PDB file of C-alpha atoms in Angstrom:
ATOM      1  CA  GLU A  13       0.062   0.073   0.111  1.00  0.00           C
ATOM      2  CA  THR A  14       1.832   3.236  -1.014  1.00  0.00           C
ATOM      3  CA  GLY A  15       1.396   6.531   1.530  1.00  0.00           C
ATOM      4  CA  VAL A  16       0.402   9.970   0.577  1.00  0.00           C
ATOM      5  CA  THR A  17       3.479  11.488  -1.938  1.00  0.00           C
ATOM      6  CA  GLN A  18       4.145  15.570  -1.924  1.00  0.00           C
ATOM      7  CA  SER A  19       6.765  16.657  -4.317  1.00  0.00           C
ATOM      8  CA  PRO A  20       8.433  19.172  -4.488  1.00  0.00           C
ATOM      9  CA  THR A  21      10.252  18.437  -1.326  1.00  0.00           C
ATOM     10  CA  HIS A  22      11.110  21.710  -1.149  1.00  0.00           C
ATOM     11  CA  LEU A  23      10.772  25.024  -3.074  1.00  0.00           C
ATOM     12  CA  ILE A  24      11.776  28.898  -3.312  1.00  0.00           C
ATOM     13  CA  LYS A  25       9.022  31.380  -4.970  1.00  0.00           C
ATOM     14  CA  THR A  26      10.152  34.623  -5.643  1.00  0.00           C
ATOM     15  CA  ARG A  27       6.946  37.263  -3.786  1.00  0.00           C
ATOM     16  CA  GLY A  28       4.355  37.794  -6.416  1.00  0.00           C
ATOM     17  CA  GLN A  29       4.486  34.487  -8.273  1.00  0.00           C
ATOM     18  CA  GLN A  30       2.079  31.223  -8.913  1.00  0.00           C
ATOM     19  CA  VAL A  31       2.781  28.106  -7.012  1.00  0.00           C
ATOM     20  CA  THR A  32       1.517  24.569  -8.275  1.00  0.00           C
ATOM     21  CA  LEU A  33       1.935  21.679  -5.136  1.00  0.00           C
ATOM     22  CA  ARG A  34       1.081  18.484  -5.951  1.00  0.00           C
ATOM     23  CA  CYS A  35      -0.369  15.287  -3.531  1.00  0.00           C
ATOM     24  CA  SER A  36      -1.615  11.581  -4.662  1.00  0.00           C
ATOM     25  CA  SER A  37      -3.366  10.417  -1.688  1.00  0.00           C
ATOM     26  CA  GLN A  38      -3.728   6.461   0.208  1.00  0.00           C
ATOM     27  CA  SER A  39      -4.611   4.025  -1.849  1.00  0.00           C
ATOM     28  CA  GLY A  40      -8.650   4.204  -1.464  1.00  0.00           C
ATOM     29  CA  HIS A  41      -8.494   6.997   0.224  1.00  0.00           C
ATOM     30  CA  ASN A  42     -11.085   9.657  -1.912  1.00  0.00           C
ATOM     31  CA  THR A  43     -10.533  12.802   0.550  1.00  0.00           C
ATOM     32  CA  VAL A  44      -7.239  14.841   0.473  1.00  0.00           C
ATOM     33  CA  SER A  45      -6.948  17.626   3.317  1.00  0.00           C
ATOM     34  CA  TRP A  46      -4.541  20.774   2.815  1.00  0.00           C
ATOM     35  CA  TYR A  47      -2.902  22.303   5.383  1.00  0.00           C
ATOM     36  CA  GLN A  48      -0.056  25.410   5.977  1.00  0.00           C
ATOM     37  CA  GLN A  49       1.847  24.780   9.048  1.00  0.00           C
ATOM     38  CA  ALA A  50       4.120  27.638  10.023  1.00  0.00           C
ATOM     39  CA  LEU A  51       7.078  27.676  11.372  1.00  0.00           C
ATOM     40  CA  GLY A  52       6.563  26.759  14.799  1.00  0.00           C
ATOM     41  CA  GLN A  53       3.606  26.464  15.137  1.00  0.00           C
ATOM     42  CA  GLY A  54       0.411  23.436  14.134  1.00  0.00           C
ATOM     43  CA  PRO A  55      -0.715  23.366  11.190  1.00  0.00           C
ATOM     44  CA  GLN A  56      -3.980  25.275   9.886  1.00  0.00           C
ATOM     45  CA  PHE A  57      -6.400  23.762   7.673  1.00  0.00           C
ATOM     46  CA  ILE A  58      -6.751  25.750   4.052  1.00  0.00           C
ATOM     47  CA  PHE A  59      -9.630  23.606   2.802  1.00  0.00           C
ATOM     48  CA  GLN A  60     -10.624  19.794   2.327  1.00  0.00           C
ATOM     49  CA  TYR A  61     -11.437  18.057  -0.992  1.00  0.00           C
ATOM     50  CA  TYR A  62     -14.056  14.692  -1.461  1.00  0.00           C
ATOM     51  CA  ARG A  63     -14.671  13.252  -5.126  1.00  0.00           C
ATOM     52  CA  GLU A  64     -13.210  16.210  -6.930  1.00  0.00           C
ATOM     53  CA  GLU A  65     -15.709  18.714  -4.847  1.00  0.00           C
ATOM     54  CA  GLU A  66     -14.391  21.695  -2.303  1.00  0.00           C
ATOM     55  CA  ASN A  67     -16.021  19.884   0.970  1.00  0.00           C
ATOM     56  CA  GLY A  68     -14.707  23.042   3.334  1.00  0.00           C
ATOM     57  CA  ARG A  69     -13.044  25.890   4.008  1.00  0.00           C
ATOM     58  CA  GLY A  70     -10.697  27.494   6.465  1.00  0.00           C
ATOM     59  CA  ASN A  71      -9.693  30.787   6.922  1.00  0.00           C
ATOM     60  CA  PHE A  72      -7.311  31.110   3.180  1.00  0.00           C
ATOM     61  CA  PRO A  73      -7.448  33.903   0.578  1.00  0.00           C
ATOM     62  CA  PRO A  74      -9.969  32.764  -3.066  1.00  0.00           C
ATOM     63  CA  ARG A  75      -5.654  32.931  -4.686  1.00  0.00           C
ATOM     64  CA  PHE A  76      -5.365  29.744  -2.364  1.00  0.00           C
ATOM     65  CA  SER A  77      -7.663  27.215  -4.885  1.00  0.00           C
ATOM     66  CA  GLY A  78      -6.964  23.548  -5.601  1.00  0.00           C
ATOM     67  CA  LEU A  79      -8.371  20.513  -7.027  1.00  0.00           C
ATOM     68  CA  GLN A  80      -8.868  17.170  -7.241  1.00  0.00           C
ATOM     69  CA  PHE A  81      -8.697  14.854  -9.753  1.00  0.00           C
ATOM     70  CA  PRO A  82     -10.392  11.670 -10.800  1.00  0.00           C
ATOM     71  CA  ASN A  83      -7.411   9.469  -9.382  1.00  0.00           C
ATOM     72  CA  TYR A  84      -8.272  11.295  -5.661  1.00  0.00           C
ATOM     73  CA  SER A  85      -4.734  13.153  -6.853  1.00  0.00           C
ATOM     74  CA  SER A  86      -4.439  16.936  -5.326  1.00  0.00           C
ATOM     75  CA  GLU A  87      -3.626  19.987  -6.224  1.00  0.00           C
ATOM     76  CA  LEU A  88      -3.503  23.346  -4.598  1.00  0.00           C
ATOM     77  CA  ASN A  89      -2.297  26.033  -6.086  1.00  0.00           C
ATOM     78  CA  VAL A  90      -1.232  29.888  -4.346  1.00  0.00           C
ATOM     79  CA  ASN A  91      -1.399  32.843  -6.989  1.00  0.00           C
ATOM     80  CA  ALA A  92      -0.137  36.122  -5.828  1.00  0.00           C
ATOM     81  CA  LEU A  93       2.487  34.761  -3.280  1.00  0.00           C
ATOM     82  CA  GLU A  94       2.969  36.635  -0.161  1.00  0.00           C
ATOM     83  CA  LEU A  95       6.090  36.858   1.834  1.00  0.00           C
ATOM     84  CA  ASP A  96       3.599  34.975   4.904  1.00  0.00           C
ATOM     85  CA  ASP A  97       3.125  32.148   3.156  1.00  0.00           C
ATOM     86  CA  SER A  98       6.213  30.294   3.021  1.00  0.00           C
ATOM     87  CA  ALA A  99       5.546  27.005   5.332  1.00  0.00           C
ATOM     88  CA  LEU A 100       4.932  23.392   5.478  1.00  0.00           C
ATOM     89  CA  TYR A 101       2.558  22.655   2.759  1.00  0.00           C
ATOM     90  CA  LEU A 102       1.110  19.012   3.979  1.00  0.00           C
ATOM     91  CA  CYS A 103      -1.833  16.556   2.248  1.00  0.00           C
ATOM     92  CA  ALA A 104      -3.508  14.303   4.082  1.00  0.00           C
ATOM     93  CA  SER A 105      -5.803  11.832   2.425  1.00  0.00           C
ATOM     94  CA  SER A 106      -8.650   9.985   4.680  1.00  0.00           C
ATOM     95  CA  PRO A 107     -11.034   6.957   3.190  1.00  0.00           C
ATOM     96  CA  SER A 108     -13.458   9.009   4.394  1.00  0.00           C
ATOM     97  CA  ILE A 109     -15.257  12.800   4.394  1.00  0.00           C
ATOM     98  CA  ALA A 110     -16.548  11.556   8.025  1.00  0.00           C
ATOM     99  CA  GLY A 111     -16.302  13.397  10.741  1.00  0.00           C
ATOM    100  CA  GLY A 112     -14.796   9.974  12.515  1.00  0.00           C
ATOM    101  CA  ARG A 113     -11.495   8.935  10.646  1.00  0.00           C
ATOM    102  CA  GLU A 114      -7.321   9.302  10.855  1.00  0.00           C
ATOM    103  CA  GLN A 115      -5.520  11.288   8.380  1.00  0.00           C
ATOM    104  CA  TYR A 116      -2.297  10.110   7.318  1.00  0.00           C
ATOM    105  CA  PHE A 117      -0.869  13.188   6.038  1.00  0.00           C
ATOM    106  CA  GLY A 118       2.563  12.729   3.764  1.00  0.00           C
ATOM    107  CA  PRO A 119       5.608  14.536   4.232  1.00  0.00           C
ATOM    108  CA  GLY A 120       4.930  17.982   3.227  1.00  0.00           C
ATOM    109  CA  THR A 121       6.619  20.445   0.677  1.00  0.00           C
ATOM    110  CA  ARG A 122       8.384  24.136   2.110  1.00  0.00           C
ATOM    111  CA  LEU A 123       7.413  26.343   0.309  1.00  0.00           C
ATOM    112  CA  THR A 124       9.818  29.877   0.949  1.00  0.00           C
ATOM    113  CA  VAL A 125       8.988  33.196  -0.741  1.00  0.00           C
ATOM    114  CA  THR A 126      11.701  35.761  -0.778  1.00  0.00           C
TER     115      THR A 126
ATOM    116  CA  SER B  23      -7.492  30.994  15.015  1.00  0.00           C
ATOM    117  CA  GLN B  24      -6.133  27.642  16.859  1.00  0.00           C
ATOM    118  CA  GLN B  25      -8.714  25.815  18.634  1.00  0.00           C
ATOM    119  CA  GLY B  26      -6.365  24.337  21.234  1.00  0.00           C
ATOM    120  CA  GLU B  27      -4.106  24.849  22.827  1.00  0.00           C
ATOM    121  CA  GLU B  28      -0.812  22.062  24.363  1.00  0.00           C
ATOM    122  CA  ASP B  29       0.300  22.381  27.272  1.00  0.00           C
ATOM    123  CA  PRO B  30       4.175  22.246  28.546  1.00  0.00           C
ATOM    124  CA  GLN B  31       4.812  24.062  25.021  1.00  0.00           C
ATOM    125  CA  ALA B  32       8.157  22.259  25.204  1.00  0.00           C
ATOM    126  CA  LEU B  33       8.946  19.736  27.685  1.00  0.00           C
ATOM    127  CA  SER B  34      12.653  18.091  28.075  1.00  0.00           C
ATOM    128  CA  ILE B  35      12.996  14.436  29.938  1.00  0.00           C
ATOM    129  CA  GLN B  36      15.256  11.923  30.646  1.00  0.00           C
ATOM    130  CA  GLU B  37      15.254   8.813  28.938  1.00  0.00           C
ATOM    131  CA  GLY B  38      12.984   5.915  31.557  1.00  0.00           C
ATOM    132  CA  GLU B  39      11.162   9.064  32.431  1.00  0.00           C
ATOM    133  CA  ASN B  40       7.121   8.995  31.422  1.00  0.00           C
ATOM    134  CA  ALA B  41       6.207  12.342  29.412  1.00  0.00           C
ATOM    135  CA  THR B  42       2.717  13.990  30.136  1.00  0.00           C
ATOM    136  CA  MET B  43       1.198  16.851  27.234  1.00  0.00           C
ATOM    137  CA  ASN B  44      -1.517  18.578  27.953  1.00  0.00           C
ATOM    138  CA  CYS B  45      -4.048  19.916  25.723  1.00  0.00           C
ATOM    139  CA  SER B  46      -7.158  21.517  26.406  1.00  0.00           C
ATOM    140  CA  TYR B  47      -9.949  22.451  23.153  1.00  0.00           C
ATOM    141  CA  LYS B  48     -12.869  25.234  23.293  1.00  0.00           C
ATOM    142  CA  THR B  49     -16.242  23.823  21.297  1.00  0.00           C
ATOM    143  CA  SER B  50     -17.482  20.074  21.375  1.00  0.00           C
ATOM    144  CA  ILE B  51     -16.405  17.537  19.488  1.00  0.00           C
ATOM    145  CA  ASN B  52     -16.981  14.908  17.463  1.00  0.00           C
ATOM    146  CA  ASN B  53     -13.542  12.772  18.525  1.00  0.00           C
ATOM    147  CA  LEU B  54      -9.596  14.064  19.912  1.00  0.00           C
ATOM    148  CA  GLN B  55      -6.550  13.022  18.015  1.00  0.00           C
ATOM    149  CA  TRP B  56      -2.653  12.956  18.925  1.00  0.00           C
ATOM    150  CA  TYR B  57       0.140  13.360  16.453  1.00  0.00           C
ATOM    151  CA  ARG B  58       4.220  13.470  16.244  1.00  0.00           C
ATOM    152  CA  GLN B  59       6.082  14.779  13.907  1.00  0.00           C
ATOM    153  CA  ASN B  60       9.723  14.412  13.382  1.00  0.00           C
ATOM    154  CA  SER B  61      11.717  17.946  12.129  1.00  0.00           C
ATOM    155  CA  GLY B  62       9.325  19.792  10.373  1.00  0.00           C
ATOM    156  CA  ARG B  63       7.864  16.469   8.382  1.00  0.00           C
ATOM    157  CA  GLY B  64       4.628  15.035   7.681  1.00  0.00           C
ATOM    158  CA  LEU B  65       2.434  14.160  10.666  1.00  0.00           C
ATOM    159  CA  VAL B  66       2.123  10.662  12.150  1.00  0.00           C
ATOM    160  CA  HIS B  67      -1.137  10.116  13.708  1.00  0.00           C
ATOM    161  CA  LEU B  68      -1.260   8.438  16.637  1.00  0.00           C
ATOM    162  CA  ILE B  69      -4.404   7.946  17.976  1.00  0.00           C
ATOM    163  CA  LEU B  70      -8.011   8.815  18.597  1.00  0.00           C
ATOM    164  CA  ILE B  71      -9.982   9.316  20.697  1.00  0.00           C
ATOM    165  CA  ARG B  72     -14.346   8.919  20.898  1.00  0.00           C
ATOM    166  CA  SER B  73     -15.669  11.974  22.498  1.00  0.00           C
ATOM    167  CA  ASN B  74     -17.948   9.088  24.237  1.00  0.00           C
ATOM    168  CA  GLU B  75     -14.748   7.064  25.615  1.00  0.00           C
ATOM    169  CA  ARG B  76     -12.147   8.774  28.657  1.00  0.00           C
ATOM    170  CA  GLU B  77      -9.266   6.762  28.465  1.00  0.00           C
ATOM    171  CA  LYS B  78      -6.943   4.899  25.482  1.00  0.00           C
ATOM    172  CA  HIS B  79      -4.165   2.421  25.210  1.00  0.00           C
ATOM    173  CA  SER B  80      -2.070   1.811  22.640  1.00  0.00           C
ATOM    174  CA  GLY B  81       1.856   0.552  22.783  1.00  0.00           C
ATOM    175  CA  ARG B  82       2.956   3.013  25.743  1.00  0.00           C
ATOM    176  CA  LEU B  83       1.083   5.379  24.683  1.00  0.00           C
ATOM    177  CA  ARG B  84      -2.321   6.352  27.361  1.00  0.00           C
ATOM    178  CA  VAL B  85      -4.850   8.895  26.016  1.00  0.00           C
ATOM    179  CA  THR B  86      -7.289  10.497  28.825  1.00  0.00           C
ATOM    180  CA  LEU B  87     -10.620  12.876  27.457  1.00  0.00           C
ATOM    181  CA  ASP B  88     -12.535  15.015  29.240  1.00  0.00           C
ATOM    182  CA  THR B  89     -15.167  16.653  27.509  1.00  0.00           C
ATOM    183  CA  SER B  90     -16.743  18.501  30.553  1.00  0.00           C
ATOM    184  CA  LYS B  91     -13.471  20.438  31.021  1.00  0.00           C
ATOM    185  CA  LYS B  92     -12.534  19.895  27.496  1.00  0.00           C
ATOM    186  CA  SER B  93      -9.251  18.608  27.922  1.00  0.00           C
ATOM    187  CA  SER B  94      -7.414  16.366  26.976  1.00  0.00           C
ATOM    188  CA  SER B  95      -3.893  14.108  28.022  1.00  0.00           C
ATOM    189  CA  LEU B  96      -1.626  12.013  26.466  1.00  0.00           C
ATOM    190  CA  LEU B  97       1.469  10.199  28.234  1.00  0.00           C
ATOM    191  CA  ILE B  98       4.339   8.638  27.113  1.00  0.00           C
ATOM    192  CA  THR B  99       6.502   6.343  29.361  1.00  0.00           C
ATOM    193  CA  ALA B 100       9.463   5.107  29.607  1.00  0.00           C
ATOM    194  CA  SER B 101      11.069   7.621  26.814  1.00  0.00           C
ATOM    195  CA  ARG B 102      13.482   6.451  24.121  1.00  0.00           C
ATOM    196  CA  ALA B 103      15.386   9.617  22.919  1.00  0.00           C
ATOM    197  CA  ALA B 104      13.060   8.478  19.535  1.00  0.00           C
ATOM    198  CA  ASP B 105      10.228   9.365  21.434  1.00  0.00           C
ATOM    199  CA  THR B 106      11.895  12.896  20.923  1.00  0.00           C
ATOM    200  CA  ALA B 107       9.530  14.873  18.670  1.00  0.00           C
ATOM    201  CA  SER B 108       6.874  17.441  18.978  1.00  0.00           C
ATOM    202  CA  TYR B 109       3.189  15.721  19.611  1.00  0.00           C
ATOM    203  CA  PHE B 110      -0.207  17.509  18.750  1.00  0.00           C
ATOM    204  CA  CYS B 111      -3.939  17.654  19.484  1.00  0.00           C
ATOM    205  CA  ALA B 112      -6.246  18.038  16.806  1.00  0.00           C
ATOM    206  CA  THR B 113      -9.890  17.604  17.394  1.00  0.00           C
ATOM    207  CA  VAL B 114     -12.635  17.124  15.002  1.00  0.00           C
ATOM    208  CA  PHE B 115     -15.476  19.526  15.358  1.00  0.00           C
ATOM    209  CA  SER B 116     -19.286  17.765  16.428  1.00  0.00           C
ATOM    210  CA  GLY B 117     -21.706  17.039  13.287  1.00  0.00           C
ATOM    211  CA  GLY B 118     -18.397  18.280  11.205  1.00  0.00           C
ATOM    212  CA  TYR B 119     -16.850  16.754   8.407  1.00  0.00           C
ATOM    213  CA  ASN B 120     -13.286  15.564   8.829  1.00  0.00           C
ATOM    214  CA  LYS B 121     -10.836  18.624   9.201  1.00  0.00           C
ATOM    215  CA  LEU B 122      -8.401  18.711  11.960  1.00  0.00           C
ATOM    216  CA  ILE B 123      -8.375  21.615  13.792  1.00  0.00           C
ATOM    217  CA  PHE B 124      -4.657  21.554  15.345  1.00  0.00           C
ATOM    218  CA  GLY B 125      -3.280  23.374  18.782  1.00  0.00           C
ATOM    219  CA  ALA B 126       0.152  24.375  18.754  1.00  0.00           C
ATOM    220  CA  GLY B 127       2.496  21.666  19.813  1.00  0.00           C
ATOM    221  CA  THR B 128       4.179  20.652  22.856  1.00  0.00           C
ATOM    222  CA  ARG B 129       8.421  19.717  21.454  1.00  0.00           C
ATOM    223  CA  LEU B 130       9.357  16.690  23.354  1.00  0.00           C
ATOM    224  CA  ALA B 131      13.355  15.692  23.972  1.00  0.00           C
ATOM    225  CA  VAL B 132      14.771  12.660  25.724  1.00  0.00           C
ATOM    226  CA  HIS B 133      18.896  12.287  26.980  1.00  0.00           C
ATOM    227  CA  PRO B 134      19.693   9.325  26.654  1.00  0.00           C
TER     228      PRO B 134
END
């Protein structure tokens, strides 16, 4: 069974640019969530996708957007990058959209905005 | 803003000692989960406790939940240097979808 994978591992971008982060969910998992973790903080929920539809969103501006594909893999897109977007971006998959299941996290993408 | 708060923020102990971390939260929950994170990488799920459960064990881990006080604790017994990591509690709201709300975490250092 393959776990959650994310690419790239590290990324350096300039303020104002756009970035796309990718996530492959664990086999059989139809729900993918994205989290942003600033240095020294806990992860903050960005949004969740279930069967290719956004199912919920945290307190992030519209320049954070996402996609989920028929194979349940997902992308996180961030436009007009700001310095505060520098963080570890974590993808997590779950076998169910229901609130009673654990989530399986990928290793994360470290984004640095200069 | 984050739902929960962990206490202490940092904990330093010797191998073989027990480590206790506490978590408080603000609203009614479906369940509470504990995760471990090594060196700023991905999180690993440790244990899930549902709102109708009071205590749960997994190996050297013991988790308690007190819904009247909106608090939980994680006990790691006979700690090892490999337990050095950050530990986070995360809550799932009652009636909500599977969205985790994390606290700021406890950084645990276990010295040989």
